[in-house]
mmCIF file with all atom_site columns, C-alpha atoms in Angstrom:
data_model
loop_
_atom_site.group_PDB
_atom_site.id
_atom_site.type_symbol
_atom_site.label_atom_id
_atom_site.label_alt_id
_atom_site.label_comp_id
_atom_site.label_asym_id
_atom_site.label_entity_id
_atom_site.label_seq_id
_atom_site.pdbx_PDB_ins_code
_atom_site.Cartn_x
_atom_site.Cartn_y
_atom_site.Cartn_z
_atom_site.occupancy
_atom_site.B_iso_or_equiv
_atom_site.pdbx_formal_charge
_atom_site.auth_seq_id
_atom_site.auth_comp_id
_atom_site.auth_asym_id
_atom_site.auth_atom_id
_atom_site.pdbx_PDB_model_num
ATOM 1   C CA . LEU A 1 1   ? 15.770  16.207 78.357 1.00 60.00 ? 1   LEU A CA 1
ATOM 2   C CA . CYS A 1 2   ? 15.455  12.996 79.477 1.00 62.00 ? 2   CYS A CA 1
ATOM 3   C CA . ARG A 1 3   ? 18.783  12.497 80.630 1.00 60.00 ? 3   ARG A CA 1
ATOM 4   C CA . GLU A 1 4   ? 18.598  15.893 82.266 1.00 62.00 ? 4   GLU A CA 1
ATOM 5   C CA . LYS A 1 5   ? 15.646  15.437 84.430 1.00 58.00 ? 5   LYS A CA 1
ATOM 6   C CA . THR A 1 6   ? 16.214  12.383 86.214 1.00 61.00 ? 6   THR A CA 1
ATOM 7   C CA . THR A 1 7   ? 18.543  9.429  87.035 1.00 64.00 ? 7   THR A CA 1
ATOM 8   C CA . ASP A 1 8   ? 15.471  7.134  87.400 1.00 81.00 ? 8   ASP A CA 1
ATOM 9   C CA . LYS A 1 9   ? 14.519  4.201  84.887 1.00 88.00 ? 9   LYS A CA 1
ATOM 10  C CA . THR A 1 10  ? 12.902  6.277  82.053 1.00 90.00 ? 10  THR A CA 1
ATOM 11  C CA . LEU A 1 11  ? 10.981  5.325  78.796 1.00 92.00 ? 11  LEU A CA 1
ATOM 12  C CA . TYR A 1 12  ? 11.362  7.480  75.775 1.00 89.00 ? 12  TYR A CA 1
ATOM 13  C CA . VAL A 1 13  ? 8.615   6.936  73.486 1.00 92.00 ? 13  VAL A CA 1
ATOM 14  C CA . GLY A 1 14  ? 8.982   8.553  69.824 1.00 88.00 ? 14  GLY A CA 1
ATOM 15  C CA . LEU A 1 15  ? 6.107   9.801  67.998 1.00 89.00 ? 15  LEU A CA 1
ATOM 16  C CA . GLU A 1 16  ? 7.611   12.624 66.245 1.00 85.00 ? 16  GLU A CA 1
ATOM 17  C CA . GLU A 1 17  ? 7.182   12.871 62.259 1.00 81.00 ? 17  GLU A CA 1
ATOM 18  C CA . TYR A 1 18  ? 10.646  13.216 61.261 1.00 72.00 ? 18  TYR A CA 1
ATOM 19  C CA . GLY A 1 19  ? 12.352  11.434 64.316 1.00 60.00 ? 19  GLY A CA 1
ATOM 20  C CA . GLU A 1 20  ? 13.310  7.766  62.584 1.00 55.00 ? 20  GLU A CA 1
ATOM 21  C CA . ASN A 1 21  ? 16.730  8.784  61.798 1.00 54.00 ? 21  ASN A CA 1
ATOM 22  C CA . LEU A 1 22  ? 17.231  9.813  65.679 1.00 57.00 ? 22  LEU A CA 1
ATOM 23  C CA . ALA A 1 23  ? 16.632  6.545  67.260 1.00 56.00 ? 23  ALA A CA 1
ATOM 24  C CA . ASN A 1 24  ? 15.993  2.800  66.211 1.00 71.00 ? 24  ASN A CA 1
ATOM 25  C CA . GLY A 1 25  ? 12.218  3.563  64.800 1.00 80.00 ? 25  GLY A CA 1
ATOM 26  C CA . ASN A 1 26  ? 10.863  0.843  66.764 1.00 87.00 ? 26  ASN A CA 1
ATOM 27  C CA . MET A 1 27  ? 8.002   2.604  67.704 1.00 90.00 ? 27  MET A CA 1
ATOM 28  C CA . LYS A 1 28  ? 6.635   1.512  64.271 1.00 89.00 ? 28  LYS A CA 1
ATOM 29  C CA . HIS A 1 29  ? 6.228   -2.457 65.953 1.00 91.00 ? 29  HIS A CA 1
ATOM 30  C CA . ILE A 1 30  ? 4.583   -0.812 69.049 1.00 94.00 ? 30  ILE A CA 1
ATOM 31  C CA . ILE A 1 31  ? 1.796   0.981  67.342 1.00 94.00 ? 31  ILE A CA 1
ATOM 32  C CA . TYR A 1 32  ? 1.058   -2.284 65.865 1.00 95.00 ? 32  TYR A CA 1
ATOM 33  C CA . TYR A 1 33  ? 0.713   -4.041 69.280 1.00 96.00 ? 33  TYR A CA 1
ATOM 34  C CA . ILE A 1 34  ? -1.011  -1.134 70.314 1.00 97.00 ? 34  ILE A CA 1
ATOM 35  C CA . LYS A 1 35  ? -3.673  -1.136 68.158 1.00 96.00 ? 35  LYS A CA 1
ATOM 36  C CA . GLN A 1 36  ? -4.210  -4.563 68.775 1.00 96.00 ? 36  GLN A CA 1
ATOM 37  C CA . ARG A 1 37  ? -4.472  -4.356 72.452 1.00 97.00 ? 37  ARG A CA 1
ATOM 38  C CA . LYS A 1 38  ? -1.901  -7.032 73.169 1.00 96.00 ? 38  LYS A CA 1
ATOM 39  C CA . ASP A 1 39  ? -1.336  -7.461 77.127 1.00 94.00 ? 39  ASP A CA 1
ATOM 40  C CA . ALA A 1 40  ? 1.976   -8.341 76.971 1.00 95.00 ? 40  ALA A CA 1
ATOM 41  C CA . ILE A 1 41  ? 3.066   -5.179 75.827 1.00 95.00 ? 41  ILE A CA 1
ATOM 42  C CA . GLY A 1 42  ? 5.635   -4.751 78.144 1.00 93.00 ? 42  GLY A CA 1
ATOM 43  C CA . GLU A 1 43  ? 7.629   -7.642 77.303 1.00 93.00 ? 43  GLU A CA 1
ATOM 44  C CA . LEU A 1 44  ? 6.896   -6.689 73.495 1.00 93.00 ? 44  LEU A CA 1
ATOM 45  C CA . ILE A 1 45  ? 8.690   -3.410 74.501 1.00 93.00 ? 45  ILE A CA 1
ATOM 46  C CA . ALA A 1 46  ? 11.152  -5.064 76.529 1.00 91.00 ? 46  ALA A CA 1
ATOM 47  C CA . GLU A 1 47  ? 12.196  -6.996 72.860 1.00 90.00 ? 47  GLU A CA 1
ATOM 48  C CA . TYR A 1 48  ? 12.435  -3.592 70.932 1.00 87.00 ? 48  TYR A CA 1
ATOM 49  C CA . VAL A 1 49  ? 14.112  -0.908 73.664 1.00 86.00 ? 49  VAL A CA 1
ATOM 50  C CA . GLU A 1 50  ? 18.184  -0.015 73.582 1.00 69.00 ? 50  GLU A CA 1
ATOM 51  C CA . GLY A 1 51  ? 18.671  -0.478 77.358 1.00 72.00 ? 51  GLY A CA 1
ATOM 52  C CA . GLY A 1 52  ? 20.350  2.084  79.560 1.00 80.00 ? 52  GLY A CA 1
ATOM 53  C CA . THR A 1 53  ? 18.984  4.699  82.294 1.00 86.00 ? 53  THR A CA 1
ATOM 54  C CA . VAL A 1 54  ? 16.644  6.075  78.967 1.00 87.00 ? 54  VAL A CA 1
ATOM 55  C CA . GLU A 1 55  ? 15.148  3.003  76.961 1.00 89.00 ? 55  GLU A CA 1
ATOM 56  C CA . GLU A 1 56  ? 14.208  4.225  73.861 1.00 87.00 ? 56  GLU A CA 1
ATOM 57  C CA . LEU A 1 57  ? 11.401  3.435  71.588 1.00 89.00 ? 57  LEU A CA 1
ATOM 58  C CA . GLY A 1 58  ? 12.398  5.439  68.191 1.00 86.00 ? 58  GLY A CA 1
ATOM 59  C CA . SER A 1 59  ? 9.632   6.851  66.302 1.00 88.00 ? 59  SER A CA 1
ATOM 60  C CA . PRO A 1 60  ? 8.329   5.009  63.152 1.00 88.00 ? 60  PRO A CA 1
ATOM 61  C CA . PRO A 1 61  ? 9.803   5.964  59.872 1.00 85.00 ? 61  PRO A CA 1
ATOM 62  C CA . LEU A 1 62  ? 6.446   6.592  58.307 1.00 83.00 ? 62  LEU A CA 1
ATOM 63  C CA . TYR A 1 63  ? 4.960   9.704  60.076 1.00 81.00 ? 63  TYR A CA 1
ATOM 64  C CA . PHE A 1 64  ? 1.150   8.849  58.978 1.00 86.00 ? 64  PHE A CA 1
ATOM 65  C CA . ASP A 1 65  ? 1.942   5.716  61.278 1.00 88.00 ? 65  ASP A CA 1
ATOM 66  C CA . LEU A 1 66  ? 1.462   8.026  64.190 1.00 88.00 ? 66  LEU A CA 1
ATOM 67  C CA . GLN A 1 67  ? -1.845  9.265  63.483 1.00 90.00 ? 67  GLN A CA 1
ATOM 68  C CA . GLU A 1 68  ? -3.289  5.752  63.492 1.00 92.00 ? 68  GLU A CA 1
ATOM 69  C CA . LEU A 1 69  ? -3.277  6.196  67.424 1.00 94.00 ? 69  LEU A CA 1
ATOM 70  C CA . ASN A 1 70  ? -6.421  7.883  68.883 1.00 95.00 ? 70  ASN A CA 1
ATOM 71  C CA . TYR A 1 71  ? -7.053  8.836  72.514 1.00 96.00 ? 71  TYR A CA 1
ATOM 72  C CA . GLU A 1 72  ? -8.450  5.810  73.535 1.00 97.00 ? 72  GLU A CA 1
ATOM 73  C CA . ASP A 1 73  ? -5.260  3.909  72.336 1.00 97.00 ? 73  ASP A CA 1
ATOM 74  C CA . TYR A 1 74  ? -3.059  6.116  74.163 1.00 96.00 ? 74  TYR A CA 1
ATOM 75  C CA . ARG A 1 75  ? -5.589  5.713  77.302 1.00 97.00 ? 75  ARG A CA 1
ATOM 76  C CA . TRP A 1 76  ? -5.025  2.042  77.453 1.00 98.00 ? 76  TRP A CA 1
ATOM 77  C CA . PHE A 1 77  ? -1.104  2.184  76.278 1.00 97.00 ? 77  PHE A CA 1
ATOM 78  C CA . ILE A 1 78  ? -0.524  4.483  79.275 1.00 97.00 ? 78  ILE A CA 1
ATOM 79  C CA . GLU A 1 79  ? -2.311  2.520  81.722 1.00 96.00 ? 79  GLU A CA 1
ATOM 80  C CA . LYS A 1 80  ? -0.410  -0.372 80.676 1.00 96.00 ? 80  LYS A CA 1
ATOM 81  C CA . LEU A 1 81  ? 2.955   1.050  80.823 1.00 95.00 ? 81  LEU A CA 1
ATOM 82  C CA . LYS A 1 82  ? 1.831   2.589  84.038 1.00 94.00 ? 82  LYS A CA 1
ATOM 83  C CA . GLY A 1 83  ? 0.844   -0.948 85.409 1.00 94.00 ? 83  GLY A CA 1
ATOM 84  C CA . LEU A 1 84  ? 4.637   -2.365 84.398 1.00 93.00 ? 84  LEU A CA 1
ATOM 85  C CA . LYS A 1 85  ? 6.171   -0.258 87.433 1.00 91.00 ? 85  LYS A CA 1
ATOM 86  C CA . ARG A 1 86  ? 9.392   -0.532 85.507 1.00 90.00 ? 86  ARG A CA 1
ATOM 87  C CA . TYR A 1 87  ? 9.936   3.434  84.610 1.00 91.00 ? 87  TYR A CA 1
ATOM 88  C CA . GLY A 1 88  ? 10.364  5.991  87.271 1.00 90.00 ? 88  GLY A CA 1
ATOM 89  C CA . TYR A 1 89  ? 9.292   8.439  84.069 1.00 91.00 ? 89  TYR A CA 1
ATOM 90  C CA . ILE A 1 90  ? 7.654   7.766  80.969 1.00 92.00 ? 90  ILE A CA 1
ATOM 91  C CA . VAL A 1 91  ? 8.395   10.369 78.054 1.00 91.00 ? 91  VAL A CA 1
ATOM 92  C CA . PHE A 1 92  ? 6.187   10.537 75.062 1.00 92.00 ? 92  PHE A CA 1
ATOM 93  C CA . ASP A 1 93  ? 8.310   13.068 72.499 1.00 90.00 ? 93  ASP A CA 1
ATOM 94  C CA . MET A 1 94  ? 4.999   13.780 70.470 1.00 89.00 ? 94  MET A CA 1
ATOM 95  C CA . SER A 1 95  ? 5.126   16.263 67.315 1.00 83.00 ? 95  SER A CA 1
ATOM 96  C CA . ASN A 1 96  ? 1.575   17.770 66.143 1.00 81.00 ? 96  ASN A CA 1
ATOM 97  C CA . SER A 1 97  ? 1.284   15.206 63.463 1.00 76.00 ? 97  SER A CA 1
ATOM 98  C CA . ALA A 1 98  ? 0.837   12.503 66.159 1.00 80.00 ? 98  ALA A CA 1
ATOM 99  C CA . LEU A 1 99  ? -1.596  14.436 68.469 1.00 86.00 ? 99  LEU A CA 1
ATOM 100 C CA . THR A 1 100 ? -4.674  13.316 66.509 1.00 87.00 ? 100 THR A CA 1
ATOM 101 C CA . ASP A 1 101 ? -6.935  14.603 69.313 1.00 92.00 ? 101 ASP A CA 1
ATOM 102 C CA . TYR A 1 102 ? -5.500  17.628 71.490 1.00 93.00 ? 102 TYR A CA 1
ATOM 103 C CA . HIS A 1 103 ? -7.765  15.339 74.859 1.00 95.00 ? 103 HIS A CA 1
ATOM 104 C CA . ILE A 1 104 ? -5.076  12.793 74.264 1.00 95.00 ? 104 ILE A CA 1
ATOM 105 C CA . LEU A 1 105 ? -2.473  15.555 76.435 1.00 95.00 ? 105 LEU A CA 1
ATOM 106 C CA . SER A 1 106 ? -5.348  15.316 79.240 1.00 95.00 ? 106 SER A CA 1
ATOM 107 C CA . LEU A 1 107 ? -3.625  12.159 80.002 1.00 96.00 ? 107 LEU A CA 1
ATOM 108 C CA . PHE A 1 108 ? -0.440  13.338 80.722 1.00 95.00 ? 108 PHE A CA 1
ATOM 109 C CA . ASP A 1 109 ? 0.934   14.398 84.239 1.00 94.00 ? 109 ASP A CA 1
ATOM 110 C CA . LYS A 1 110 ? 3.093   17.056 82.546 1.00 93.00 ? 110 LYS A CA 1
ATOM 111 C CA . VAL A 1 111 ? 3.388   18.471 78.745 1.00 94.00 ? 111 VAL A CA 1
ATOM 112 C CA . TYR A 1 112 ? 6.761   20.214 77.733 1.00 91.00 ? 112 TYR A CA 1
ATOM 113 C CA . VAL A 1 113 ? 6.504   22.448 75.046 1.00 90.00 ? 113 VAL A CA 1
ATOM 114 C CA . PRO A 1 114 ? 9.936   23.546 73.653 1.00 87.00 ? 114 PRO A CA 1
ATOM 115 C CA . MET A 1 115 ? 10.512  26.888 72.928 1.00 88.00 ? 115 MET A CA 1
ATOM 116 C CA . ILE A 1 116 ? 13.069  28.809 70.721 1.00 88.00 ? 116 ILE A CA 1
ATOM 117 C CA . PRO A 1 117 ? 13.394  32.342 71.822 1.00 86.00 ? 117 PRO A CA 1
ATOM 118 C CA . GLU A 1 118 ? 12.332  33.857 68.731 1.00 89.00 ? 118 GLU A CA 1
ATOM 119 C CA . ASP A 1 119 ? 9.131   35.545 67.831 1.00 91.00 ? 119 ASP A CA 1
ATOM 120 C CA . ALA A 1 120 ? 8.091   33.015 65.274 1.00 89.00 ? 120 ALA A CA 1
ATOM 121 C CA . SER A 1 121 ? 7.984   30.417 68.011 1.00 87.00 ? 121 SER A CA 1
ATOM 122 C CA . TYR A 1 122 ? 6.239   32.526 70.606 1.00 91.00 ? 122 TYR A CA 1
ATOM 123 C CA . LYS A 1 123 ? 3.317   32.903 68.067 1.00 93.00 ? 123 LYS A CA 1
ATOM 124 C CA . LYS A 1 124 ? 3.119   29.078 67.504 1.00 91.00 ? 124 LYS A CA 1
ATOM 125 C CA . VAL A 1 125 ? 2.799   28.335 71.380 1.00 92.00 ? 125 VAL A CA 1
ATOM 126 C CA . GLU A 1 126 ? 0.374   31.427 71.445 1.00 94.00 ? 126 GLU A CA 1
ATOM 127 C CA . ILE A 1 127 ? -1.634  29.958 68.669 1.00 94.00 ? 127 ILE A CA 1
ATOM 128 C CA . PHE A 1 128 ? -1.538  26.423 70.645 1.00 92.00 ? 128 PHE A CA 1
ATOM 129 C CA . TYR A 1 129 ? -2.736  27.750 74.024 1.00 94.00 ? 129 TYR A CA 1
ATOM 130 C CA . ARG A 1 130 ? -5.504  29.349 71.870 1.00 94.00 ? 130 ARG A CA 1
ATOM 131 C CA . ILE A 1 131 ? -6.328  25.853 70.324 1.00 93.00 ? 131 ILE A CA 1
ATOM 132 C CA . LEU A 1 132 ? -6.487  24.118 74.189 1.00 94.00 ? 132 LEU A CA 1
ATOM 133 C CA . SER A 1 133 ? -9.139  27.065 75.071 1.00 95.00 ? 133 SER A CA 1
ATOM 134 C CA . LYS A 1 134 ? -11.318 26.289 71.971 1.00 95.00 ? 134 LYS A CA 1
ATOM 135 C CA . VAL A 1 135 ? -11.502 22.322 72.910 1.00 94.00 ? 135 VAL A CA 1
ATOM 136 C CA . ASN A 1 136 ? -12.309 23.441 76.234 1.00 95.00 ? 136 ASN A CA 1
ATOM 137 C CA . LEU A 1 137 ? -8.827  22.106 77.345 1.00 94.00 ? 137 LEU A CA 1
ATOM 138 C CA . SER A 1 138 ? -7.491  25.478 78.881 1.00 92.00 ? 138 SER A CA 1
ATOM 139 C CA . GLN A 1 139 ? -6.879  23.265 82.231 1.00 94.00 ? 139 GLN A CA 1
ATOM 140 C CA . ILE A 1 140 ? -3.847  21.869 80.710 1.00 93.00 ? 140 ILE A CA 1
ATOM 141 C CA . ARG A 1 141 ? -1.976  24.882 80.540 1.00 92.00 ? 141 ARG A CA 1
ATOM 142 C CA . GLU A 1 142 ? -1.101  24.433 84.563 1.00 94.00 ? 142 GLU A CA 1
ATOM 143 C CA . ARG A 1 143 ? 0.579   21.371 83.635 1.00 94.00 ? 143 ARG A CA 1
ATOM 144 C CA . ILE A 1 144 ? 2.509   23.027 81.095 1.00 94.00 ? 144 ILE A CA 1
ATOM 145 C CA . GLU A 1 145 ? 6.331   23.891 81.327 1.00 92.00 ? 145 GLU A CA 1
ATOM 146 C CA . GLU A 1 146 ? 7.971   25.721 78.666 1.00 91.00 ? 146 GLU A CA 1
ATOM 147 C CA . ILE A 1 147 ? 11.702  24.699 78.167 1.00 88.00 ? 147 ILE A CA 1
ATOM 148 C CA . TYR A 1 148 ? 13.883  26.900 76.029 1.00 86.00 ? 148 TYR A CA 1
ATOM 149 C CA . VAL A 1 149 ? 16.005  24.561 73.513 1.00 81.00 ? 149 VAL A CA 1
ATOM 150 C CA . PHE A 1 150 ? 18.333  27.111 72.055 1.00 72.00 ? 150 PHE A CA 1
ATOM 151 C CA . GLU A 1 151 ? 19.794  30.248 72.598 1.00 61.00 ? 151 GLU A CA 1
ATOM 152 C CA . LYS A 1 152 ? 18.643  33.488 71.002 1.00 53.00 ? 152 LYS A CA 1
ATOM 153 C CA . ARG A 1 153 ? 20.373  33.688 67.869 1.00 52.00 ? 153 ARG A CA 1
ATOM 154 C CA . GLU A 1 154 ? 21.768  37.301 67.206 1.00 52.00 ? 154 GLU A CA 1
#
């Protein structure tokens, strides 16, 4: 998705529970720096990313490290990343295990929801929307774009 949407410099932040095998796993270091509120976070990120149009901070090897980050941590981190003015786009690839507070979603300009054209996927998304309503975050729906990631299986 990062490579398809733009040719601008993009930072991919891996926050998936089983994403370690997909990239470098360096987000484990950045989580520590976020919790420490290291002002030099931009320089620290530069040490860990793999270059190119899309710079990647891969998901940590232990998914419960993701649960260390709370709303204020994300708010601080996003503010610091935007302040770098280095990236045209910043993509947080976040699974439910990283989403410790649904209010974190309010920090993002756009929320992409991956969809598989199958009944089970539709039901999960329906539940997700109901949860947003229950926690008074219905307004986030206007920022959500559903992205179909697979063709329907026969």
